[in-house]
Coordinates of C-alpha atoms in Angstrom, one line a residue:
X1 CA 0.0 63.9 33.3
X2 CA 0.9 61.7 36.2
X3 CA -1.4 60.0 38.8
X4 CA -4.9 60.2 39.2
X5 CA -6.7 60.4 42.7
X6 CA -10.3 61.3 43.4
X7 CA -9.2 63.4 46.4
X8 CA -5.9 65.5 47.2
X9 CA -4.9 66.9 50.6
X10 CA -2.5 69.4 50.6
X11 CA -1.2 69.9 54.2
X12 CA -1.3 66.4 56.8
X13 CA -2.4 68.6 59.8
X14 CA -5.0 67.8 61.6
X15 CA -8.1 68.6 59.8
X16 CA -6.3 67.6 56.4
X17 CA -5.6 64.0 58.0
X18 CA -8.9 63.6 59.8
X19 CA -10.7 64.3 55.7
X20 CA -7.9 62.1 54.4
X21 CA -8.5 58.7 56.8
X22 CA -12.1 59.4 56.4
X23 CA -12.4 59.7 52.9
X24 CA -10.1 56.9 52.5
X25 CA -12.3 54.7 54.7
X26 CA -15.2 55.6 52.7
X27 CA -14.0 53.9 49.4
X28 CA -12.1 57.0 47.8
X29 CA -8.6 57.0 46.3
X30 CA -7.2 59.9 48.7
X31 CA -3.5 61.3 48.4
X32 CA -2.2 63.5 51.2
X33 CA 0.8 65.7 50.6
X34 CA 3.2 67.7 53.0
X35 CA 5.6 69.3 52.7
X36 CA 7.1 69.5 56.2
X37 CA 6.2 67.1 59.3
X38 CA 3.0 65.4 59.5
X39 CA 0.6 66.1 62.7
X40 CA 1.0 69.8 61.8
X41 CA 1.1 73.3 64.0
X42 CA -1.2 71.6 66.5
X43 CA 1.4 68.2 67.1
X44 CA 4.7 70.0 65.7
X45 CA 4.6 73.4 67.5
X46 CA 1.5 74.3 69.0
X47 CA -0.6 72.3 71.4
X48 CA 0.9 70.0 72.3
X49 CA 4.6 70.9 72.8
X50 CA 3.0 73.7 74.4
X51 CA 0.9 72.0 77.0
X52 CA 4.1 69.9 77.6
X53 CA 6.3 73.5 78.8
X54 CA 3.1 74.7 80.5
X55 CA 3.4 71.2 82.8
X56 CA 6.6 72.0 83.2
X57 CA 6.3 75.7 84.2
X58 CA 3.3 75.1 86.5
X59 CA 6.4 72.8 89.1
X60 CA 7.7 75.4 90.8
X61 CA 4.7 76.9 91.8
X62 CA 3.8 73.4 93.1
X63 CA 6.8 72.7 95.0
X64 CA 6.0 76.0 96.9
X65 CA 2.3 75.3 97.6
X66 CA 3.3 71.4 99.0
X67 CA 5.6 72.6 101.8
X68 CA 1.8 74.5 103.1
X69 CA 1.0 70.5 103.1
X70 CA 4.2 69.2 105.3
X71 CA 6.3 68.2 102.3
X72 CA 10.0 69.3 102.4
X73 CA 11.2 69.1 98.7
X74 CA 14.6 70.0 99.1
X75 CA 16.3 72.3 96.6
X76 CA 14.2 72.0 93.3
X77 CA 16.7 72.3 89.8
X78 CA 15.0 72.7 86.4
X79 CA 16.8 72.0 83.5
X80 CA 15.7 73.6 79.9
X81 CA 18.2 70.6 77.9
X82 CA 16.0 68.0 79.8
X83 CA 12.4 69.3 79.0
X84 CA 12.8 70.4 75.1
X85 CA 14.4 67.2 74.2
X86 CA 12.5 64.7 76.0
X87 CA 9.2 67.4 74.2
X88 CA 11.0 65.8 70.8
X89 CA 10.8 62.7 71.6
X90 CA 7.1 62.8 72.1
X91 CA 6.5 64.6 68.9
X92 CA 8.5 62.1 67.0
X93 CA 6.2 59.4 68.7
X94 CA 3.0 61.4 67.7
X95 CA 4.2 61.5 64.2
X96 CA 5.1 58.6 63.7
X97 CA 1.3 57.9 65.0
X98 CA 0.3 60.2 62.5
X99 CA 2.1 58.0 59.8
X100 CA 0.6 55.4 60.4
X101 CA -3.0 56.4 60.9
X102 CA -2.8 57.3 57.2
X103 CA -1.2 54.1 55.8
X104 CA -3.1 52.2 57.9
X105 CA -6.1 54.1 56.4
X106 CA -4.8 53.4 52.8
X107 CA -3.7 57.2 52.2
X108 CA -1.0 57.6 49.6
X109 CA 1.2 59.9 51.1
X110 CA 3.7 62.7 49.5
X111 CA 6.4 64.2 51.2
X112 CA 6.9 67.1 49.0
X113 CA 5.4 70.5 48.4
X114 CA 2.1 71.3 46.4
X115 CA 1.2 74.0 44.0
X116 CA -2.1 74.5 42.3
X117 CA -2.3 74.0 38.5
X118 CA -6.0 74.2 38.2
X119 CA -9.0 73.3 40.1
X120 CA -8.2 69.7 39.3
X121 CA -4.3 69.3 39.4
X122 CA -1.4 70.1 41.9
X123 CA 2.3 70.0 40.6
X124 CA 4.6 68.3 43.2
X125 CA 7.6 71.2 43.7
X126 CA 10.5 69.0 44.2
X127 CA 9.3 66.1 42.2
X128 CA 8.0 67.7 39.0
X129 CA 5.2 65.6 38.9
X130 CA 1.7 66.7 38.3
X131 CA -1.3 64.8 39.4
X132 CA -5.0 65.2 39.4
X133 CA -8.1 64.9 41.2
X134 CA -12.0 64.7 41.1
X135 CA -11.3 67.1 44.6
X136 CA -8.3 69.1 45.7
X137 CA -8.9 69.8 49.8
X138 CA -6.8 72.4 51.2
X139 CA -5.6 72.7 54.7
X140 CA -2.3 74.0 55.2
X141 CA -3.0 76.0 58.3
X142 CA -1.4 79.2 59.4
X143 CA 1.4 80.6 60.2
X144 CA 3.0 83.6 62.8
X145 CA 3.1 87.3 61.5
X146 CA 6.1 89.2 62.2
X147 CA 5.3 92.6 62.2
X148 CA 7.0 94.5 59.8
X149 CA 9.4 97.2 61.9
X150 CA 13.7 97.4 61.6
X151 CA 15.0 94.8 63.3
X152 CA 12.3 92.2 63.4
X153 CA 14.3 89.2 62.5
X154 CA 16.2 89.5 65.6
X155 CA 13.0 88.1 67.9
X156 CA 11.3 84.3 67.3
X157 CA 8.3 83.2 67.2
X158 CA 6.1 80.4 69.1
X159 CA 7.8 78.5 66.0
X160 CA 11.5 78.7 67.6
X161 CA 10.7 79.1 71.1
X162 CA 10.2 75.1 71.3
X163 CA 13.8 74.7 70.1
X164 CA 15.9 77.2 72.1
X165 CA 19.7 76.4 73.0
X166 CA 18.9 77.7 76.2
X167 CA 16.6 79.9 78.4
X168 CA 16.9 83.7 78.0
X169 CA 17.6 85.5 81.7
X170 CA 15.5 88.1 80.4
X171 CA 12.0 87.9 77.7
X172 CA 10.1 90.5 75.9
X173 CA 7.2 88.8 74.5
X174 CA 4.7 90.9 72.1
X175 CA 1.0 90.6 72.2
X176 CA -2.0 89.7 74.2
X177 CA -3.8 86.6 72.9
X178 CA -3.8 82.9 73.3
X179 CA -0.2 82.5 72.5
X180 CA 1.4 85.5 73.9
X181 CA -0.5 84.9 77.4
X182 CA 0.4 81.3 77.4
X183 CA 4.3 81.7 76.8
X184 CA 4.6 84.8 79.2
X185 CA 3.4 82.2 81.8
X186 CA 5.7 79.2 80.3
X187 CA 8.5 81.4 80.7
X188 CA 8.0 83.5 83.7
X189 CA 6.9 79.5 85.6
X190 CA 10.6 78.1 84.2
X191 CA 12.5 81.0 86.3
X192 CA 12.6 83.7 83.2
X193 CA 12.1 87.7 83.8
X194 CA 9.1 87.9 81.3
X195 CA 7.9 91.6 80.1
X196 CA 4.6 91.3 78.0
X197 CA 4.0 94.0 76.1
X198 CA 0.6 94.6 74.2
X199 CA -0.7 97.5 72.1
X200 CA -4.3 97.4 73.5
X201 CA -5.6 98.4 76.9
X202 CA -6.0 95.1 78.4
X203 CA -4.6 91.7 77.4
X204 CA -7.3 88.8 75.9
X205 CA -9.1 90.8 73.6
X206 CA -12.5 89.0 72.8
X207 CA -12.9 87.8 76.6
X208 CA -14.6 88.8 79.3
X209 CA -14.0 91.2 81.1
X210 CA -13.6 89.9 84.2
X211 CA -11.3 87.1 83.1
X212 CA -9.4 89.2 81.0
X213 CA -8.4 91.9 84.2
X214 CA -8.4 88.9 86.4
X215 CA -6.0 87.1 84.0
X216 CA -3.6 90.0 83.7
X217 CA -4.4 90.8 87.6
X218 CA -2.9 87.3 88.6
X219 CA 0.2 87.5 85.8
X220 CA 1.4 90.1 87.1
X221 CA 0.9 89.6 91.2
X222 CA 3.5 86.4 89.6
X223 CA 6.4 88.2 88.0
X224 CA 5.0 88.9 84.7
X225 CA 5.2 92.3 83.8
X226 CA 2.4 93.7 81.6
X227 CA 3.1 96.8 79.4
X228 CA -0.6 98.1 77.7
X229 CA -0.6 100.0 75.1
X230 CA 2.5 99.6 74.1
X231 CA 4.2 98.6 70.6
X232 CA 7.7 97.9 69.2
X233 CA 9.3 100.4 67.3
X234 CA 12.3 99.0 66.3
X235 CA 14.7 96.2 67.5
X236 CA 18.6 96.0 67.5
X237 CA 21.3 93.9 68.3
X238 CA 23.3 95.6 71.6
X239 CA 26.3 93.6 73.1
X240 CA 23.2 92.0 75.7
X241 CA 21.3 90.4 73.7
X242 CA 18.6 92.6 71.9
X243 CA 17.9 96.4 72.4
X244 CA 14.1 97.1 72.2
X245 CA 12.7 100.5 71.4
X246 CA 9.6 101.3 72.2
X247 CA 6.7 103.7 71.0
X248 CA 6.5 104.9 74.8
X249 CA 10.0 106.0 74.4
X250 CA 11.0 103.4 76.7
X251 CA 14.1 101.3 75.5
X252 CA 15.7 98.2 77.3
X253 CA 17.5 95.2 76.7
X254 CA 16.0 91.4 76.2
X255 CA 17.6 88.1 76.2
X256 CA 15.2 87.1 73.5
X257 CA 12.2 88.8 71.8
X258 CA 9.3 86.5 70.9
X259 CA 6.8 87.7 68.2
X260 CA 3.3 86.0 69.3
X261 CA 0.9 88.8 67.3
X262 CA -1.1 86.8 65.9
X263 CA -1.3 84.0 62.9
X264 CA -2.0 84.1 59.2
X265 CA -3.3 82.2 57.0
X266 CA -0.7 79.6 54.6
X267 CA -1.4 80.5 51.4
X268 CA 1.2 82.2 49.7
X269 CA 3.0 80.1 46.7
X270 CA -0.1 78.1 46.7
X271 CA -0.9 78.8 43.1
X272 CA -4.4 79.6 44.2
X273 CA -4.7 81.7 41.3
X274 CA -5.1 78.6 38.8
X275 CA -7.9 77.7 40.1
X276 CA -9.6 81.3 40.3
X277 CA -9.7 81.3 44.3
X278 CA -11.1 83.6 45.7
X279 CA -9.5 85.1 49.3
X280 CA -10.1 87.5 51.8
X281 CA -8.6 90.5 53.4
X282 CA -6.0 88.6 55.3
X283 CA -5.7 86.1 52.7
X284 CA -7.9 83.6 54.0
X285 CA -9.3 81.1 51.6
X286 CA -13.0 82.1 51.4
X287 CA -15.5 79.2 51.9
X288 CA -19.2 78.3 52.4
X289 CA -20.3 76.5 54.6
X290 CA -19.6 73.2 52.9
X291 CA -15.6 74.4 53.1
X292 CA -16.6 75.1 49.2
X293 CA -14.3 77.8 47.9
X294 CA -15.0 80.1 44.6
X295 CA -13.8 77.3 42.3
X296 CA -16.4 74.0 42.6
X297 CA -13.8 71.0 43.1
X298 CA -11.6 73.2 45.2
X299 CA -12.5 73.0 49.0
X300 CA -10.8 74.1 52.4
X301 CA -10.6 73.8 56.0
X302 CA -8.8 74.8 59.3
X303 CA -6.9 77.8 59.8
X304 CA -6.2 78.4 56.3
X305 CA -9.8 79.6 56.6
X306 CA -9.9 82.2 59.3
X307 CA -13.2 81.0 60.6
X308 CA -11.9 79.6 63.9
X309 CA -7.8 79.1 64.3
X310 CA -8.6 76.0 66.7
X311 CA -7.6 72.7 66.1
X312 CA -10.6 70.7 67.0
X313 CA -12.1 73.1 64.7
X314 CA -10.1 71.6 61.8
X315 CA -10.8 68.3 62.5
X316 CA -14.5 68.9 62.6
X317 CA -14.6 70.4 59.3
X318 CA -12.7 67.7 57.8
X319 CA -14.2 64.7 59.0
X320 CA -17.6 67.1 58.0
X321 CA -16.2 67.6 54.7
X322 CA -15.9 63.7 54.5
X323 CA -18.8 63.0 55.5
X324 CA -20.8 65.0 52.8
X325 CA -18.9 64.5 50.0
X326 CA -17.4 60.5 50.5
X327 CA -20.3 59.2 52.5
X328 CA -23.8 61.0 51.3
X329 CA -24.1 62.3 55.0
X330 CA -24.1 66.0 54.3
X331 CA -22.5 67.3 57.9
X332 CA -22.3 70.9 58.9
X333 CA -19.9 72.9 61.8
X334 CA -21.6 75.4 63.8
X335 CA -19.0 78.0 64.5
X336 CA -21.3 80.0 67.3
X337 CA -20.5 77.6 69.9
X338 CA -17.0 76.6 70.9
X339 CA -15.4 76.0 74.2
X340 CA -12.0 76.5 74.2
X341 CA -9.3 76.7 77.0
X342 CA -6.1 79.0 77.6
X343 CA -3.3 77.2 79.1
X344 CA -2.1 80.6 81.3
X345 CA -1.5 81.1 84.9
X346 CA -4.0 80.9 86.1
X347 CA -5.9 79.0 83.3
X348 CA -9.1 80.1 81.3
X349 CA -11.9 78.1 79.9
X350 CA -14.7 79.2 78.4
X351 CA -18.2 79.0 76.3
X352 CA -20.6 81.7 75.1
X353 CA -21.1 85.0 75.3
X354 CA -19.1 87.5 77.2
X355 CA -21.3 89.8 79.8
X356 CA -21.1 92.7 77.2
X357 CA -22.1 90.5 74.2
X358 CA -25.2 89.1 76.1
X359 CA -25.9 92.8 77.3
X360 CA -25.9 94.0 73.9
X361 CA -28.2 91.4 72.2
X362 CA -30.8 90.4 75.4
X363 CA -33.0 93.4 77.5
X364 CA -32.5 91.6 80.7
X365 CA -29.4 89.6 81.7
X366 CA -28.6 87.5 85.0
X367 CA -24.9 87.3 86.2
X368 CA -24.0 85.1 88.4
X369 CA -20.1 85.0 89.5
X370 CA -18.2 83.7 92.3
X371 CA -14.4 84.4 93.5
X372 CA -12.8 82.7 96.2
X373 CA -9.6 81.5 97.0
X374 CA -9.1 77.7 96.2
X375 CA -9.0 74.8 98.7
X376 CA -5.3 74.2 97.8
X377 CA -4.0 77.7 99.0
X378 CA -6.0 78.1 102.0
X379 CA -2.9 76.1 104.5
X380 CA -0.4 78.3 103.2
X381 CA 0.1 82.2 101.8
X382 CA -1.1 82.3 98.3
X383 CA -3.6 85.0 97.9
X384 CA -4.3 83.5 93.8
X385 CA -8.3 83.4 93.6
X386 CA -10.4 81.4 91.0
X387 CA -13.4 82.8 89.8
X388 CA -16.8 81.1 88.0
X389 CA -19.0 83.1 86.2
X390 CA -22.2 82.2 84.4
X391 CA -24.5 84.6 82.3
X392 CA -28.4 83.8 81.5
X393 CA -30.9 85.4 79.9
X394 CA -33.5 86.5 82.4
X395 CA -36.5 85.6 80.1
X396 CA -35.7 82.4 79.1
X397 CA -33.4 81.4 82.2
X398 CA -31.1 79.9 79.0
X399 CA -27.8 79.8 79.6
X400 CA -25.4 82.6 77.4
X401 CA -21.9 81.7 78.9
X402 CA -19.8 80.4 81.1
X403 CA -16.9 81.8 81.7
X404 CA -13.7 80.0 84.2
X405 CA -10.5 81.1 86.0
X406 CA -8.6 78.6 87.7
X407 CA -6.8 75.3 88.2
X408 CA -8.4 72.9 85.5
X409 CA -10.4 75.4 83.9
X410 CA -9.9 73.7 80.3
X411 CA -11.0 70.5 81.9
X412 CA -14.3 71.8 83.0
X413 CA -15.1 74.0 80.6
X414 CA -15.3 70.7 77.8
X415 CA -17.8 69.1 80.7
X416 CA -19.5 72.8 80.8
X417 CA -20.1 73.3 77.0
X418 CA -21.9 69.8 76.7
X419 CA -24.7 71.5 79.1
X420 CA -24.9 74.6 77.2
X421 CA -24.7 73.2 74.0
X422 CA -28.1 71.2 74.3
X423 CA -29.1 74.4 75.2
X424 CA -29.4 74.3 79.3
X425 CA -31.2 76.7 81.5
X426 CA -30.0 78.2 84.7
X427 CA -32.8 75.5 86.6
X428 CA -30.7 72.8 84.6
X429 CA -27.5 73.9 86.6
X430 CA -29.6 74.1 89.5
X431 CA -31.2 70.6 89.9
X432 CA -27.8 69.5 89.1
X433 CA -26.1 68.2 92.4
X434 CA -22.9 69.4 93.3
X435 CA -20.0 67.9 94.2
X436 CA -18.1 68.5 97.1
X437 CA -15.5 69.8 97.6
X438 CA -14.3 71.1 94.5
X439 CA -14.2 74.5 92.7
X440 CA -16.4 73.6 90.2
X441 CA -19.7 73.3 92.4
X442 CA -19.7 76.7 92.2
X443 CA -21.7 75.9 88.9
X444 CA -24.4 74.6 90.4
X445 CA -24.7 76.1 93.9
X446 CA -24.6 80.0 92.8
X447 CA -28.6 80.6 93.4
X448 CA -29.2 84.0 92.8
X449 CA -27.6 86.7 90.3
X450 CA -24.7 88.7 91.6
X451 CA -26.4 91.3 89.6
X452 CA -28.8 92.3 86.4
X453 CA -27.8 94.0 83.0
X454 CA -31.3 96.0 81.4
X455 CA -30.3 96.8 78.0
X456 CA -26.2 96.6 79.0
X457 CA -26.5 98.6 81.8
X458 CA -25.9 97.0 85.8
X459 CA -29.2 97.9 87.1
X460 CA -28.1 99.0 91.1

């Protein structure tokens, strides 16, 4: 039997570093292993390369909206080379940061892939080695589903899209949430012809409804065309590019296809079965709310979970798991609760319940909302409208959701779900002063409700 530590890490992400530094700092004799590049989906190829393209697509649109302002900006060139590889450089710089956050920590860490022996022992693949632990913490995240039809690995996922040789002339890219939205927008901003094509009847599943028909409203008034209802049948090569059949009947020819339907949970090969762990339907590792799975010493957070596939989500179950087991602070995550931000064009934030969701649970709901067109398109010819929508219940005058389209929406939205966090009342909003001019006052200034819901029905 090799080394001995009182807490392993499988997976140097971000909620597997944040336990790892934390238990470290609390006295404990913490190993982290991974198998691939530390910072994980979130700093490798997810939020952060992504915000970095959606920068970049947003120029163009930019350049446009300054000659309204009495700029000339000449003749704009992008240049795909450029962006990804200066992107790399900044990852390598954030793991590198990553690196050193757990040796600076005191964090032994193990390049190298590991496998479950028992609730107490991992087996390093390449090294042979097996060491144990008092606690094994897993958090190797997700990863995207391919669906399974002939021809599928022809198209890429948000996993290669960050690494292209070059831009496609022409996109096909399947599904309708967070990362589906957000790439048909990267791609259509950076000159691309983007089709979106989504089995459901409207894109954003989970959203309101008003942001979800505004969202696909505004895609598509900007070049993004949006097939609903729709699903792949079968994909083959053709002499340009990739032949796409359709279950419309429809077939047509793509540049690339990029599979964003969805992620699953990373635990296949993860010799979960040695330790008697217990998983779900879409092999999620099942925890309470300790991140305690079936076997006692065996824990997990983040994606590998399914509770919530956001990455501030998996830092606040590791540093909570930290905190109860390595420093006698038992810590919680409430799950019910969680702004979170979509980096399309235009951009979502939001908090709290959707209009139907409060309809169905409350007799008596206010709505407040407010579209307009924004300050910065009103000198030129761009008919794009933001829109801010808050829902209370009418009893209580407590605040259900907030809901924003628009430029900076992400950026409120974190300032917004402070305020309905603590629990804020419409009056709260109210007393607050606005400030002016911005898009945002809209929060504060919209005094009475656009209309009522009485038991999820508009009352007229």
């Amino acid at each position: 039997m090799g080394r001995h530590f009182d807490l392993i890490v499988i997976g140097a992400g971000s909620g597997g570093v944040r336990a790892g530094r934390l238990a470290s700092s609390y006295g404990a004799k913490v190993a982290v292993i991974e198998e691939y590049r530390l910072g994980g989906t979130c700093v490798i190829r997810g939020c952060v390369p992504k915000k970095l393209f959606v920068y970049a697509s947003r120029f163009a649109d930019q350049f446009e909206v300054a000659k309204s302002f009495g700029w000339s900006t000449g003749d704009a060139e992008f240049s795909w080379d450029s962006l990804r590889d200066n992107k790399d450089k900044e990852i390598n710089r954030l793991e590198g940061i990553y690196g050193n956050i757990l040796d600076n920590a005191g964090v032994t860490l193990i390049r190298d892939r590991a496998e479950l022996t028992s609730g107490t022992s991992v087996k390093l693949k390449k090294d042979g080695e097996e060491l144990t632990a008092d606690r094994i913490l897993i958090a190797t995240g997700g990863t995207p589903f391919v669906p399974n039809i002939p021809g599928a690995e022809l198209g890429i996922t948000s996993n290669e899209a960050f690494h292209l040789e070059k831009l496609p002339e022409e996109v096909l890219v399947v599904g309708g949430g967070y990362i589906a939205v957000e790439f048909a927008g990267i791609f259509a901003g950076l000159g691309v012809k983007t089709t979106l094509a989504y089995r459901g009847p409207q894109i954003l599943r989970g959203f309101d409804e008003d942001v979800r028909n505004m969202v696909a409203e505004q895609m598509q008034e900007r070049g993004v065309e949006i097939l609903t209802d729709t699903d792949l049948d079968a994909l083959e090569k053709s002499d340009d590019g990739i032949n796409v059949k359709f279950n419309t009947g429809l077939s047509k020819n793509f540049g690339e296809v990029m599979f964003a339907t969805g992620r699953t949970p990373n635990t296949k090969g993860l010799g979960l079965e040695y330790a008697d762990i217990e998983c779900g339907a879409r092999e999620e590792i099942i925890v309470d709310e300790q991140s305690r799975t079936s076997c006692k010493t065996v824990f997990a957070v983040g994606d590998v979970t399914d509770r919530a596939a956001l990455t501030p989500v998996a830092i606040r179950e590791g540093a909570a798991f930290a905190e109860t087991f390595y420093n006698d602070n038992p810590t919680f995550v409430h799950h019910d609760l969680i702004p979170t931000a979509v980096f399309s064009e235009p951009e979502i934030g939001t908090i709290g319940m959707t209009e139907t969701q409060a309809g169905n649970r409350y007799h008596k709901v206010n709505v407040y909302k407010a579209t307009f067109r924004p300050m910065m398109n009103t000198l030129g010819d761009k008919p794009e409208k933001e829109m801010y929508k808050l829902i209370t219940d009418a009893d209580t005058d407590k605040v259900l959701g907030v809901h924003v389209v628009g430029h900076a929406a992400g950026e409120i939205i974190q300032m917004a779900g402070i305020a309905v966090t603590m629990g804020a009342t419409k009056a709260d909003f109210d007393r607050t002063i606005a400030v002016h001019p911005t898009a945002a006052e809209e929060l504060v200034t919209m005094k009475q409700p656009s209309y009522v819901l009485e038991y999820g029905k508009k009352v007229e």
